[in-house]
C-alpha cells in the first residue's frame, strides 16, 4: 500500500488475505486486537471462528463461536503485529504458516483424510 | 504455439463455462418457443460477462487475488457469507446438472440409462481435479468443446431465410400466445445462464493458477475478447437451429436429445457424433469448473490455500470440499430429479446471486491497491454500473416471475 495514504482498519485490514513468509495463503484477518490506550494501536491480527463469529454478529455469529468453543477453544488465533511485513492486496507476514497457528484445520484434514488418498503428495502431472 | 494455447483458458471458460448445460438447454428451449425474439438477451449477456470477466482477470493478474477474496474483502463477514451460501447453492445445482448432462450425452451414444453412468462420470471428474494439470484440462476441454460448432454448421447447412432470422432478432417482442411474464422469465434464465457467477470464480482463479503477471494482461484480454464472443456465437447457433427445426414442430424442449436432434437431421450421423463429442467436452469441462469453483469460493472466503498449483496435501481443505461437492452432486443427480429441470432452476437462481458477485469486482477494479494504474476507464465503469442495475432488476424479478409463470410453463 502507498505509504502516504492512511491505513483504515476496516478498509485495509479486516477480511484481507494473510500470506505467510513463503507466499502461501494462511487464513484471513477475521478481527484485530487494539491496545488499551487513549490512542489505540493495532497490536495483533485475530483469526479463526472465535474472531469471525462475533464480527458476524447475531444469533448465528454466537453459534459459530459457541460451537468452536466446545470443539476447540474460546480464544482466536493471535498473530502479533510485529509479524506484519507489508500491507498490500494481501497482508504479507514474516513467519512461515506452521508458526502462525492458523492452519490447524488444514493440518488435521491433511493428516486424517486428504493425505491418505494416493497421489496426495504429488503435484498434478 | 504457446501463445496460441495461451487463449485456451478463455476458450475453456467460454465453452465449458459459457456454453454449459445451462446454455444448451436455455438457448434451445427459448429458440423452440420464442424463435430469435430473445436473441438480444444473449448479446446483453455476452457483453456483461466480457466486462466483468476482464475486470476479475485483471485484478487477479495484478494482485493475485481472485474473485471470492474480493467478495469477502468488500462485503465483509455477513453479506460475504450470504453471497458465499447463495453462490455455493447455485454452483452446486449447476454441478449436479452438468454431471447428469455428461451421463445423458453418454446415454445418447450407448443407450444405457444415464443414471448408471453418473458414478463413473463423478469419479472421472474427481480424478481430473485430483491429478490432471491445469493447462491440460484447459486444452483438452476447450478444444474438444469446439466440436459444438456443429450447431453453427447445421444452421448454415439448413440454409435459413437469414433476413427473417435477423429481423426476428432485431425486432424483439412478446410473441402472440405467450404472456409477457413468461417471456421475461425466459429472458432472465438466458441472462443467468450467460452470466453464471462460477465463470468469474473460475476465470480469475485460473489466472492465478496460470501465474499470469503484468506482462500477461494481453492474454487476459485476448481470452475474454475471443472466448466469450465465441460462446455467444455458439449460443445463438443453438437458438437459431432450434428456431428453424423445433419451433415449426412445436417442440417443448425437455431432453438433451431434443437439443441435439436438429443437428442430427441436418448433418446426419457423423454430425451427431461430433456434436456428442462436443457435448461431453463442454459439459465435462463445466463439471470440472463448477466442482473446482465450489472449492475456490469456500477456500478463498476463509483464506485457505487452494488450487492445482500445489500438491493436494498442500491444499487439503480445497480438495476435501471439491471431493464432497462431487459426491453430493452425484448423489443428488441419482435421485432421478429431471436434470433439465435442475438446469432451468439453477440458471434462474444464478440470476439472483449476480449482483453480490459483480458489485465487489467493479469496486476493486477501481482500487489502485489492487490494480495499480490499471484501474477501469470511465467507459468500463459506465457500462459496469448499467450492468449492476440490470443484474439487480433481474435478481429482484427472478423469483416472483418464477412463481407467477410456474417456472415458465
mmCIF file of N, CA, C and O in Angstrom, chain B residues 189-287:
data_model
loop_
_atom_site.group_PDB
_atom_site.id
_atom_site.type_symbol
_atom_site.label_atom_id
_atom_site.label_comp_id
_atom_site.label_asym_id
_atom_site.label_seq_id
_atom_site.Cartn_x
_atom_site.Cartn_y
_atom_site.Cartn_z
ATOM 1 N N UNK B 189 -33.688 -16.260 -17.421
ATOM 2 C CA UNK B 189 -32.994 -17.555 -17.437
ATOM 3 C C UNK B 189 -31.795 -17.495 -18.390
ATOM 4 O O UNK B 189 -30.691 -17.940 -18.042
ATOM 5 N N UNK B 190 -31.997 -16.920 -19.575
ATOM 6 C CA UNK B 190 -30.893 -16.796 -20.541
ATOM 7 C C UNK B 190 -29.783 -15.914 -19.984
ATOM 8 O O UNK B 190 -28.590 -16.215 -20.132
ATOM 9 N N UNK B 191 -30.187 -14.825 -19.354
ATOM 10 C CA UNK B 191 -29.218 -13.891 -18.785
ATOM 11 C C UNK B 191 -28.421 -14.565 -17.668
ATOM 12 O O UNK B 191 -27.193 -14.461 -17.606
ATOM 13 N N UNK B 192 -29.128 -15.294 -16.806
ATOM 14 C CA UNK B 192 -28.466 -16.026 -15.714
ATOM 15 C C UNK B 192 -27.510 -17.070 -16.260
ATOM 16 O O UNK B 192 -26.406 -17.254 -15.741
ATOM 17 N N UNK B 193 -27.923 -17.759 -17.326
ATOM 18 C CA UNK B 193 -27.054 -18.781 -17.921
ATOM 19 C C UNK B 193 -25.801 -18.145 -18.504
ATOM 20 O O UNK B 193 -24.706 -18.695 -18.409
ATOM 21 N N UNK B 194 -25.955 -16.963 -19.096
ATOM 22 C CA UNK B 194 -24.802 -16.305 -19.724
ATOM 23 C C UNK B 194 -23.835 -15.760 -18.684
ATOM 24 O O UNK B 194 -22.616 -15.803 -18.875
ATOM 25 N N UNK B 195 -24.375 -15.254 -17.572
ATOM 26 C CA UNK B 195 -23.503 -14.575 -16.599
ATOM 27 C C UNK B 195 -23.292 -15.374 -15.318
ATOM 28 O O UNK B 195 -22.881 -14.819 -14.300
ATOM 29 N N UNK B 196 -23.540 -16.692 -15.353
ATOM 30 C CA UNK B 196 -23.382 -17.532 -14.159
ATOM 31 C C UNK B 196 -22.129 -17.157 -13.372
ATOM 32 O O UNK B 196 -21.047 -17.076 -13.946
ATOM 33 N N UNK B 197 -22.256 -16.939 -12.043
ATOM 34 C CA UNK B 197 -21.119 -16.443 -11.264
ATOM 35 C C UNK B 197 -19.881 -17.338 -11.329
ATOM 36 O O UNK B 197 -18.760 -16.846 -11.280
ATOM 37 N N UNK B 198 -20.077 -18.659 -11.465
ATOM 38 C CA UNK B 198 -18.891 -19.508 -11.392
ATOM 39 C C UNK B 198 -17.921 -19.245 -12.535
ATOM 40 O O UNK B 198 -16.738 -19.552 -12.438
ATOM 41 N N UNK B 199 -18.404 -18.635 -13.635
ATOM 42 C CA UNK B 199 -17.489 -18.316 -14.731
ATOM 43 C C UNK B 199 -16.380 -17.373 -14.263
ATOM 44 O O UNK B 199 -15.216 -17.557 -14.625
ATOM 45 N N UNK B 200 -16.727 -16.350 -13.470
ATOM 46 C CA UNK B 200 -15.673 -15.445 -13.000
ATOM 47 C C UNK B 200 -14.879 -16.048 -11.842
ATOM 48 O O UNK B 200 -13.691 -15.765 -11.699
ATOM 49 N N UNK B 201 -15.524 -16.912 -11.014
ATOM 50 C CA UNK B 201 -14.737 -17.599 -9.979
ATOM 51 C C UNK B 201 -13.629 -18.380 -10.663
ATOM 52 O O UNK B 201 -12.464 -18.341 -10.268
ATOM 53 N N UNK B 202 -14.015 -19.113 -11.705
ATOM 54 C CA UNK B 202 -13.063 -19.998 -12.363
ATOM 55 C C UNK B 202 -12.040 -19.206 -13.167
ATOM 56 O O UNK B 202 -10.844 -19.479 -13.098
ATOM 57 N N UNK B 203 -12.499 -18.212 -13.902
ATOM 58 C CA UNK B 203 -11.591 -17.468 -14.763
ATOM 59 C C UNK B 203 -10.529 -16.734 -13.943
ATOM 60 O O UNK B 203 -9.332 -16.786 -14.257
ATOM 61 N N UNK B 204 -10.964 -16.085 -12.852
ATOM 62 C CA UNK B 204 -9.993 -15.321 -12.068
ATOM 63 C C UNK B 204 -9.050 -16.255 -11.307
ATOM 64 O O UNK B 204 -7.843 -15.982 -11.206
ATOM 65 N N UNK B 205 -9.583 -17.371 -10.794
ATOM 66 C CA UNK B 205 -8.701 -18.323 -10.111
ATOM 67 C C UNK B 205 -7.746 -18.945 -11.111
ATOM 68 O O UNK B 205 -6.577 -19.193 -10.800
ATOM 69 N N UNK B 206 -8.246 -19.175 -12.345
ATOM 70 C CA UNK B 206 -7.398 -19.723 -13.406
ATOM 71 C C UNK B 206 -6.241 -18.794 -13.732
ATOM 72 O O UNK B 206 -5.124 -19.244 -13.982
ATOM 73 N N UNK B 207 -6.503 -17.489 -13.698
ATOM 74 C CA UNK B 207 -5.432 -16.529 -13.974
ATOM 75 C C UNK B 207 -4.318 -16.669 -12.942
ATOM 76 O O UNK B 207 -3.136 -16.546 -13.261
ATOM 77 N N UNK B 208 -4.706 -16.940 -11.684
ATOM 78 C CA UNK B 208 -3.700 -17.139 -10.638
ATOM 79 C C UNK B 208 -2.992 -18.487 -10.840
ATOM 80 O O UNK B 208 -1.770 -18.582 -10.716
ATOM 81 N N UNK B 209 -3.780 -19.520 -11.177
ATOM 82 C CA UNK B 209 -3.193 -20.854 -11.393
ATOM 83 C C UNK B 209 -2.212 -20.822 -12.562
ATOM 84 O O UNK B 209 -1.230 -21.563 -12.595
ATOM 85 N N UNK B 210 -2.503 -20.003 -13.555
ATOM 86 C CA UNK B 210 -1.632 -19.892 -14.723
ATOM 87 C C UNK B 210 -0.452 -18.952 -14.452
ATOM 88 O O UNK B 210 0.349 -18.707 -15.355
ATOM 89 N N UNK B 211 -0.384 -18.405 -13.255
ATOM 90 C CA UNK B 211 0.688 -17.483 -12.858
ATOM 91 C C UNK B 211 0.798 -16.287 -13.788
ATOM 92 O O UNK B 211 1.908 -15.892 -14.163
ATOM 93 N N UNK B 212 -0.321 -15.744 -14.189
ATOM 94 C CA UNK B 212 -0.265 -14.561 -15.032
ATOM 95 C C UNK B 212 0.343 -13.397 -14.252
ATOM 96 O O UNK B 212 0.100 -13.226 -13.057
ATOM 97 N N UNK B 213 1.150 -12.606 -14.944
ATOM 98 C CA UNK B 213 1.700 -11.394 -14.344
ATOM 99 C C UNK B 213 1.367 -10.219 -15.242
ATOM 100 O O UNK B 213 0.687 -10.378 -16.260
ATOM 101 N N UNK B 214 1.885 -9.062 -14.868
ATOM 102 C CA UNK B 214 1.542 -7.844 -15.583
ATOM 103 C C UNK B 214 1.726 -7.978 -17.097
ATOM 104 O O UNK B 214 0.941 -7.464 -17.880
ATOM 105 N N UNK B 215 2.786 -8.719 -17.491
ATOM 106 C CA UNK B 215 3.042 -8.845 -18.933
ATOM 107 C C UNK B 215 2.036 -9.761 -19.613
ATOM 108 O O UNK B 215 2.019 -9.865 -20.839
ATOM 109 N N UNK B 216 1.202 -10.434 -18.838
ATOM 110 C CA UNK B 216 0.197 -11.324 -19.438
ATOM 111 C C UNK B 216 -1.174 -10.653 -19.555
ATOM 112 O O UNK B 216 -2.156 -11.309 -19.897
ATOM 113 N N UNK B 217 -1.214 -9.351 -19.264
ATOM 114 C CA UNK B 217 -2.521 -8.690 -19.315
ATOM 115 C C UNK B 217 -3.165 -8.806 -20.686
ATOM 116 O O UNK B 217 -4.381 -8.905 -20.822
ATOM 117 N N UNK B 218 -2.317 -8.851 -21.728
ATOM 118 C CA UNK B 218 -2.902 -9.002 -23.074
ATOM 119 C C UNK B 218 -3.559 -10.368 -23.218
ATOM 120 O O UNK B 218 -4.543 -10.518 -23.933
ATOM 121 N N UNK B 219 -2.989 -11.385 -22.497
ATOM 122 C CA UNK B 219 -3.610 -12.716 -22.532
ATOM 123 C C UNK B 219 -5.011 -12.660 -21.922
ATOM 124 O O UNK B 219 -5.942 -13.296 -22.413
ATOM 125 N N UNK B 220 -5.107 -11.895 -20.823
ATOM 126 C CA UNK B 220 -6.409 -11.732 -20.181
ATOM 127 C C UNK B 220 -7.419 -11.193 -21.183
ATOM 128 O O UNK B 220 -8.503 -11.735 -21.369
ATOM 129 N N UNK B 221 -7.034 -10.114 -21.872
ATOM 130 C CA UNK B 221 -7.950 -9.520 -22.843
ATOM 131 C C UNK B 221 -8.231 -10.458 -24.002
ATOM 132 O O UNK B 221 -9.380 -10.612 -24.423
ATOM 133 N N UNK B 222 -7.155 -11.091 -24.526
ATOM 134 C CA UNK B 222 -7.341 -11.991 -25.664
ATOM 135 C C UNK B 222 -8.318 -13.098 -25.296
ATOM 136 O O UNK B 222 -9.232 -13.431 -26.056
ATOM 137 N N UNK B 223 -8.133 -13.661 -24.092
ATOM 138 C CA UNK B 223 -9.016 -14.723 -23.630
ATOM 139 C C UNK B 223 -10.468 -14.269 -23.572
ATOM 140 O O UNK B 223 -11.374 -14.954 -24.032
ATOM 141 N N UNK B 224 -10.650 -13.103 -22.979
ATOM 142 C CA UNK B 224 -12.012 -12.622 -22.771
ATOM 143 C C UNK B 224 -12.658 -12.237 -24.101
ATOM 144 O O UNK B 224 -13.794 -12.605 -24.391
ATOM 145 N N UNK B 225 -11.891 -11.503 -24.920
ATOM 146 C CA UNK B 225 -12.478 -10.976 -26.160
ATOM 147 C C UNK B 225 -12.670 -12.061 -27.217
ATOM 148 O O UNK B 225 -13.481 -11.919 -28.120
ATOM 149 N N UNK B 226 -11.894 -13.147 -27.148
ATOM 150 C CA UNK B 226 -12.101 -14.252 -28.091
ATOM 151 C C UNK B 226 -13.083 -15.273 -27.529
ATOM 152 O O UNK B 226 -14.005 -15.706 -28.208
ATOM 153 N N UNK B 227 -12.835 -15.665 -26.276
ATOM 154 C CA UNK B 227 -13.569 -16.788 -25.698
ATOM 155 C C UNK B 227 -15.068 -16.543 -25.581
ATOM 156 O O UNK B 227 -15.872 -17.330 -26.074
ATOM 157 N N UNK B 228 -15.440 -15.443 -24.927
ATOM 158 C CA UNK B 228 -16.866 -15.264 -24.651
ATOM 159 C C UNK B 228 -17.690 -14.949 -25.905
ATOM 160 O O UNK B 228 -18.802 -15.471 -26.040
ATOM 161 N N UNK B 229 -17.166 -14.123 -26.852
ATOM 162 C CA UNK B 229 -17.934 -13.977 -28.098
ATOM 163 C C UNK B 229 -18.109 -15.310 -28.832
ATOM 164 O O UNK B 229 -19.167 -15.569 -29.404
ATOM 165 N N UNK B 230 -17.074 -16.162 -28.767
ATOM 166 C CA UNK B 230 -17.223 -17.494 -29.358
ATOM 167 C C UNK B 230 -18.380 -18.232 -28.683
ATOM 168 O O UNK B 230 -19.224 -18.852 -29.349
ATOM 169 N N UNK B 231 -18.427 -18.151 -27.358
ATOM 170 C CA UNK B 231 -19.546 -18.747 -26.632
ATOM 171 C C UNK B 231 -20.865 -18.134 -27.075
ATOM 172 O O UNK B 231 -21.877 -18.836 -27.212
ATOM 173 N N UNK B 232 -20.866 -16.828 -27.334
ATOM 174 C CA UNK B 232 -22.088 -16.157 -27.782
ATOM 175 C C UNK B 232 -22.546 -16.660 -29.142
ATOM 176 O O UNK B 232 -23.735 -16.910 -29.358
ATOM 177 N N UNK B 233 -21.574 -16.842 -30.050
ATOM 178 C CA UNK B 233 -21.908 -17.363 -31.383
ATOM 179 C C UNK B 233 -22.518 -18.755 -31.254
ATOM 180 O O UNK B 233 -23.537 -19.072 -31.890
ATOM 181 N N UNK B 234 -21.898 -19.584 -30.395
ATOM 182 C CA UNK B 234 -22.440 -20.932 -30.186
ATOM 183 C C UNK B 234 -23.859 -20.866 -29.629
ATOM 184 O O UNK B 234 -24.757 -21.573 -30.095
ATOM 185 N N UNK B 235 -24.060 -20.002 -28.635
ATOM 186 C CA UNK B 235 -25.392 -19.876 -28.031
ATOM 187 C C UNK B 235 -26.432 -19.484 -29.082
ATOM 188 O O UNK B 235 -27.524 -20.046 -29.134
ATOM 189 N N UNK B 236 -26.067 -18.490 -29.911
ATOM 190 C CA UNK B 236 -27.020 -18.032 -30.928
ATOM 191 C C UNK B 236 -27.268 -19.127 -31.962
ATOM 192 O O UNK B 236 -28.382 -19.254 -32.485
ATOM 193 N N UNK B 237 -26.219 -19.927 -32.258
ATOM 194 C CA UNK B 237 -26.406 -21.027 -33.206
ATOM 195 C C UNK B 237 -27.398 -22.043 -32.655
ATOM 196 O O UNK B 237 -28.259 -22.552 -33.387
ATOM 197 N N UNK B 238 -27.242 -22.352 -31.348
ATOM 198 C CA UNK B 238 -28.157 -23.313 -30.729
ATOM 199 C C UNK B 238 -29.592 -22.789 -30.805
ATOM 200 O O UNK B 238 -30.535 -23.503 -31.146
ATOM 201 N N UNK B 239 -29.722 -21.490 -30.506
ATOM 202 C CA UNK B 239 -31.050 -20.880 -30.541
ATOM 203 C C UNK B 239 -31.601 -20.878 -31.966
ATOM 204 O O UNK B 239 -32.783 -21.182 -32.203
ATOM 205 N N UNK B 240 -30.729 -20.585 -32.940
ATOM 206 C CA UNK B 240 -31.181 -20.495 -34.328
ATOM 207 C C UNK B 240 -31.629 -21.851 -34.854
ATOM 208 O O UNK B 240 -32.678 -21.966 -35.488
ATOM 209 N N UNK B 241 -30.845 -22.895 -34.570
ATOM 210 C CA UNK B 241 -31.224 -24.204 -35.114
ATOM 211 C C UNK B 241 -32.512 -24.694 -34.451
ATOM 212 O O UNK B 241 -33.354 -25.343 -35.091
ATOM 213 N N UNK B 242 -32.698 -24.331 -33.175
ATOM 214 C CA UNK B 242 -33.958 -24.695 -32.512
ATOM 215 C C UNK B 242 -35.123 -23.928 -33.128
ATOM 216 O O UNK B 242 -36.226 -24.456 -33.302
ATOM 217 N N UNK B 243 -34.866 -22.652 -33.461
ATOM 218 C CA UNK B 243 -35.901 -21.843 -34.113
ATOM 219 C C UNK B 243 -36.310 -22.465 -35.442
ATOM 220 O O UNK B 243 -37.491 -22.565 -35.776
ATOM 221 N N UNK B 244 -35.298 -22.895 -36.210
ATOM 222 C CA UNK B 244 -35.556 -23.375 -37.565
ATOM 223 C C UNK B 244 -36.234 -24.736 -37.566
ATOM 224 O O UNK B 244 -37.145 -24.984 -38.353
ATOM 225 N N UNK B 245 -35.768 -25.633 -36.702
ATOM 226 C CA UNK B 245 -36.244 -27.015 -36.769
ATOM 227 C C UNK B 245 -37.333 -27.305 -35.739
ATOM 228 O O UNK B 245 -38.348 -27.925 -36.048
ATOM 229 N N UNK B 246 -37.114 -26.854 -34.489
ATOM 230 C CA UNK B 246 -38.022 -27.268 -33.418
ATOM 231 C C UNK B 246 -39.274 -26.404 -33.330
ATOM 232 O O UNK B 246 -40.361 -26.895 -33.026
ATOM 233 N N UNK B 247 -39.130 -25.104 -33.614
ATOM 234 C CA UNK B 247 -40.290 -24.224 -33.449
ATOM 235 C C UNK B 247 -41.467 -24.611 -34.346
ATOM 236 O O UNK B 247 -42.599 -24.683 -33.867
ATOM 237 N N UNK B 248 -41.217 -24.911 -35.657
ATOM 238 C CA UNK B 248 -42.350 -25.307 -36.506
ATOM 239 C C UNK B 248 -43.041 -26.571 -36.008
ATOM 240 O O UNK B 248 -44.232 -26.763 -36.256
ATOM 241 N N UNK B 249 -42.286 -27.429 -35.323
ATOM 242 C CA UNK B 249 -42.857 -28.689 -34.832
ATOM 243 C C UNK B 249 -43.509 -28.514 -33.460
ATOM 244 O O UNK B 249 -44.058 -29.456 -32.907
ATOM 245 N N UNK B 250 -43.374 -27.290 -32.901
ATOM 246 C CA UNK B 250 -43.977 -27.003 -31.607
ATOM 247 C C UNK B 250 -43.416 -27.895 -30.497
ATOM 248 O O UNK B 250 -44.157 -28.395 -29.651
ATOM 249 N N UNK B 251 -42.083 -28.086 -30.519
ATOM 250 C CA UNK B 251 -41.445 -28.953 -29.529
ATOM 251 C C UNK B 251 -41.209 -28.170 -28.241
ATOM 252 O O UNK B 251 -40.750 -27.031 -28.271
ATOM 253 N N UNK B 252 -41.548 -28.786 -27.106
ATOM 254 C CA UNK B 252 -41.216 -28.207 -25.811
ATOM 255 C C UNK B 252 -39.959 -28.929 -25.319
ATOM 256 O O UNK B 252 -40.034 -30.072 -24.896
ATOM 257 N N UNK B 253 -38.792 -28.263 -25.414
ATOM 258 C CA UNK B 253 -37.528 -28.952 -25.162
ATOM 259 C C UNK B 253 -37.460 -29.465 -23.722
ATOM 260 O O UNK B 253 -37.554 -28.696 -22.771
ATOM 261 N N UNK B 254 -37.332 -30.782 -23.583
ATOM 262 C CA UNK B 254 -37.273 -31.357 -22.241
ATOM 263 C C UNK B 254 -36.203 -32.417 -22.120
ATOM 264 O O UNK B 254 -36.123 -33.122 -21.130
ATOM 265 N N UNK B 255 -35.368 -32.555 -23.149
ATOM 266 C CA UNK B 255 -34.304 -33.553 -23.064
ATOM 267 C C UNK B 255 -33.130 -33.131 -23.936
ATOM 268 O O UNK B 255 -33.266 -32.302 -24.836
ATOM 269 N N UNK B 256 -31.982 -33.720 -23.642
ATOM 270 C CA UNK B 256 -30.776 -33.369 -24.384
ATOM 271 C C UNK B 256 -30.862 -33.833 -25.838
ATOM 272 O O UNK B 256 -30.294 -33.213 -26.735
ATOM 273 N N UNK B 257 -31.602 -34.931 -26.087
ATOM 274 C CA UNK B 257 -31.704 -35.413 -27.470
ATOM 275 C C UNK B 257 -32.469 -34.414 -28.327
ATOM 276 O O UNK B 257 -32.207 -34.280 -29.526
ATOM 277 N N UNK B 258 -33.411 -33.674 -27.704
ATOM 278 C CA UNK B 258 -34.116 -32.654 -28.476
ATOM 279 C C UNK B 258 -33.205 -31.476 -28.790
ATOM 280 O O UNK B 258 -33.331 -30.845 -29.831
ATOM 281 N N UNK B 259 -32.244 -31.187 -27.876
ATOM 282 C CA UNK B 259 -31.298 -30.106 -28.134
ATOM 283 C C UNK B 259 -30.425 -30.469 -29.335
ATOM 284 O O UNK B 259 -30.169 -29.649 -30.220
ATOM 285 N N UNK B 260 -29.985 -31.733 -29.400
ATOM 286 C CA UNK B 260 -29.081 -32.155 -30.468
ATOM 287 C C UNK B 260 -29.797 -32.646 -31.718
ATOM 288 O O UNK B 260 -29.194 -32.708 -32.790
ATOM 289 N N UNK B 261 -31.075 -32.977 -31.566
ATOM 290 C CA UNK B 261 -31.834 -33.540 -32.679
ATOM 291 C C UNK B 261 -31.711 -32.805 -34.007
ATOM 292 O O UNK B 261 -31.425 -33.432 -35.035
ATOM 293 N N UNK B 262 -31.890 -31.488 -34.003
ATOM 294 C CA UNK B 262 -31.822 -30.750 -35.271
ATOM 295 C C UNK B 262 -30.486 -30.938 -35.991
ATOM 296 O O UNK B 262 -30.450 -30.978 -37.221
ATOM 297 N N UNK B 263 -29.396 -31.062 -35.210
ATOM 298 C CA UNK B 263 -28.084 -31.243 -35.829
ATOM 299 C C UNK B 263 -28.032 -32.607 -36.527
ATOM 300 O O UNK B 263 -27.513 -32.732 -37.638
ATOM 301 N N UNK B 264 -28.628 -33.622 -35.873
ATOM 302 C CA UNK B 264 -28.666 -34.947 -36.491
ATOM 303 C C UNK B 264 -29.455 -34.890 -37.796
ATOM 304 O O UNK B 264 -29.077 -35.496 -38.803
ATOM 305 N N UNK B 265 -30.551 -34.136 -37.821
ATOM 306 C CA UNK B 265 -31.367 -34.010 -39.036
ATOM 307 C C UNK B 265 -30.569 -33.386 -40.170
ATOM 308 O O UNK B 265 -30.655 -33.807 -41.319
ATOM 309 N N UNK B 266 -29.783 -32.363 -39.836
ATOM 310 C CA UNK B 266 -29.076 -31.617 -40.879
ATOM 311 C C UNK B 266 -27.778 -32.281 -41.302
ATOM 312 O O UNK B 266 -27.418 -32.271 -42.472
ATOM 313 N N UNK B 267 -27.038 -32.814 -40.338
ATOM 314 C CA UNK B 267 -25.681 -33.268 -40.636
ATOM 315 C C UNK B 267 -25.536 -34.783 -40.572
ATOM 316 O O UNK B 267 -24.449 -35.321 -40.794
ATOM 317 N N UNK B 268 -26.587 -35.499 -40.249
ATOM 318 C CA UNK B 268 -26.515 -36.952 -40.235
ATOM 319 C C UNK B 268 -25.729 -37.496 -39.054
ATOM 320 O O UNK B 268 -25.432 -36.784 -38.096
ATOM 321 N N UNK B 269 -25.392 -38.778 -39.180
ATOM 322 C CA UNK B 269 -24.752 -39.494 -38.081
ATOM 323 C C UNK B 269 -23.410 -38.890 -37.687
ATOM 324 O O UNK B 269 -23.103 -38.743 -36.510
ATOM 325 N N UNK B 270 -22.603 -38.557 -38.709
ATOM 326 C CA UNK B 270 -21.271 -38.022 -38.424
ATOM 327 C C UNK B 270 -21.395 -36.713 -37.627
ATOM 328 O O UNK B 270 -20.717 -36.510 -36.618
ATOM 329 N N UNK B 271 -22.296 -35.850 -38.099
ATOM 330 C CA UNK B 271 -22.513 -34.580 -37.412
ATOM 331 C C UNK B 271 -22.948 -34.795 -35.984
ATOM 332 O O UNK B 271 -22.464 -34.133 -35.058
ATOM 333 N N UNK B 272 -23.846 -35.754 -35.798
ATOM 334 C CA UNK B 272 -24.330 -36.030 -34.448
ATOM 335 C C UNK B 272 -23.199 -36.539 -33.565
ATOM 336 O O UNK B 272 -23.070 -36.149 -32.404
ATOM 337 N N UNK B 273 -22.345 -37.406 -34.157
ATOM 338 C CA UNK B 273 -21.206 -37.937 -33.409
ATOM 339 C C UNK B 273 -20.298 -36.809 -32.930
ATOM 340 O O UNK B 273 -19.905 -36.758 -31.758
ATOM 341 N N UNK B 274 -19.978 -35.903 -33.852
ATOM 342 C CA UNK B 274 -19.107 -34.775 -33.492
ATOM 343 C C UNK B 274 -19.775 -33.927 -32.418
ATOM 344 O O UNK B 274 -19.149 -33.502 -31.444
ATOM 345 N N UNK B 275 -21.079 -33.714 -32.595
ATOM 346 C CA UNK B 275 -21.811 -32.896 -31.632
ATOM 347 C C UNK B 275 -21.769 -33.509 -30.231
ATOM 348 O O UNK B 275 -21.555 -32.812 -29.239
ATOM 349 N N UNK B 276 -21.953 -34.843 -30.185
ATOM 350 C CA UNK B 276 -21.953 -35.507 -28.872
ATOM 351 C C UNK B 276 -20.586 -35.381 -28.202
ATOM 352 O O UNK B 276 -20.485 -35.194 -26.987
ATOM 353 N N UNK B 277 -19.546 -35.474 -29.023
ATOM 354 C CA UNK B 277 -18.193 -35.241 -28.504
ATOM 355 C C UNK B 277 -18.114 -33.841 -27.878
ATOM 356 O O UNK B 277 -17.584 -33.656 -26.778
ATOM 357 N N UNK B 278 -18.640 -32.878 -28.616
ATOM 358 C CA UNK B 278 -18.660 -31.505 -28.113
ATOM 359 C C UNK B 278 -19.460 -31.377 -26.834
ATOM 360 O O UNK B 278 -19.042 -30.696 -25.890
ATOM 361 N N UNK B 279 -20.628 -32.038 -26.790
ATOM 362 C CA UNK B 279 -21.443 -32.063 -25.572
ATOM 363 C C UNK B 279 -20.609 -32.527 -24.385
ATOM 364 O O UNK B 279 -20.579 -31.901 -23.335
ATOM 365 N N UNK B 280 -19.958 -33.691 -24.576
ATOM 366 C CA UNK B 280 -19.229 -34.294 -23.466
ATOM 367 C C UNK B 280 -18.084 -33.389 -23.029
ATOM 368 O O UNK B 280 -17.859 -33.180 -21.834
ATOM 369 N N UNK B 281 -17.375 -32.809 -24.006
ATOM 370 C CA UNK B 281 -16.263 -31.921 -23.656
ATOM 371 C C UNK B 281 -16.769 -30.677 -22.933
ATOM 372 O O UNK B 281 -16.224 -30.284 -21.893
ATOM 373 N N UNK B 282 -17.823 -30.067 -23.466
ATOM 374 C CA UNK B 282 -18.311 -28.817 -22.874
ATOM 375 C C UNK B 282 -18.897 -29.065 -21.485
ATOM 376 O O UNK B 282 -18.587 -28.359 -20.527
ATOM 377 N N UNK B 283 -19.736 -30.090 -21.381
ATOM 378 C CA UNK B 283 -20.396 -30.352 -20.104
ATOM 379 C C UNK B 283 -19.409 -30.962 -19.114
ATOM 380 O O UNK B 283 -19.443 -30.665 -17.920
ATOM 381 N N UNK B 284 -18.486 -31.793 -19.627
ATOM 382 C CA UNK B 284 -17.436 -32.344 -18.769
ATOM 383 C C UNK B 284 -16.552 -31.230 -18.241
ATOM 384 O O UNK B 284 -16.233 -31.179 -17.051
ATOM 385 N N UNK B 285 -16.153 -30.321 -19.124
ATOM 386 C CA UNK B 285 -15.344 -29.181 -18.704
ATOM 387 C C UNK B 285 -16.074 -28.363 -17.654
ATOM 388 O O UNK B 285 -15.495 -27.937 -16.652
ATOM 389 N N UNK B 286 -17.367 -28.174 -17.872
ATOM 390 C CA UNK B 286 -18.153 -27.381 -16.926
ATOM 391 C C UNK B 286 -18.283 -28.102 -15.581
ATOM 392 O O UNK B 286 -18.338 -27.460 -14.537
ATOM 393 N N UNK B 287 -18.332 -29.452 -15.611
ATOM 394 C CA UNK B 287 -18.387 -30.196 -14.344
ATOM 395 C C UNK B 287 -17.136 -29.939 -13.533
ATOM 396 O O UNK B 287 -17.192 -29.679 -12.324
#
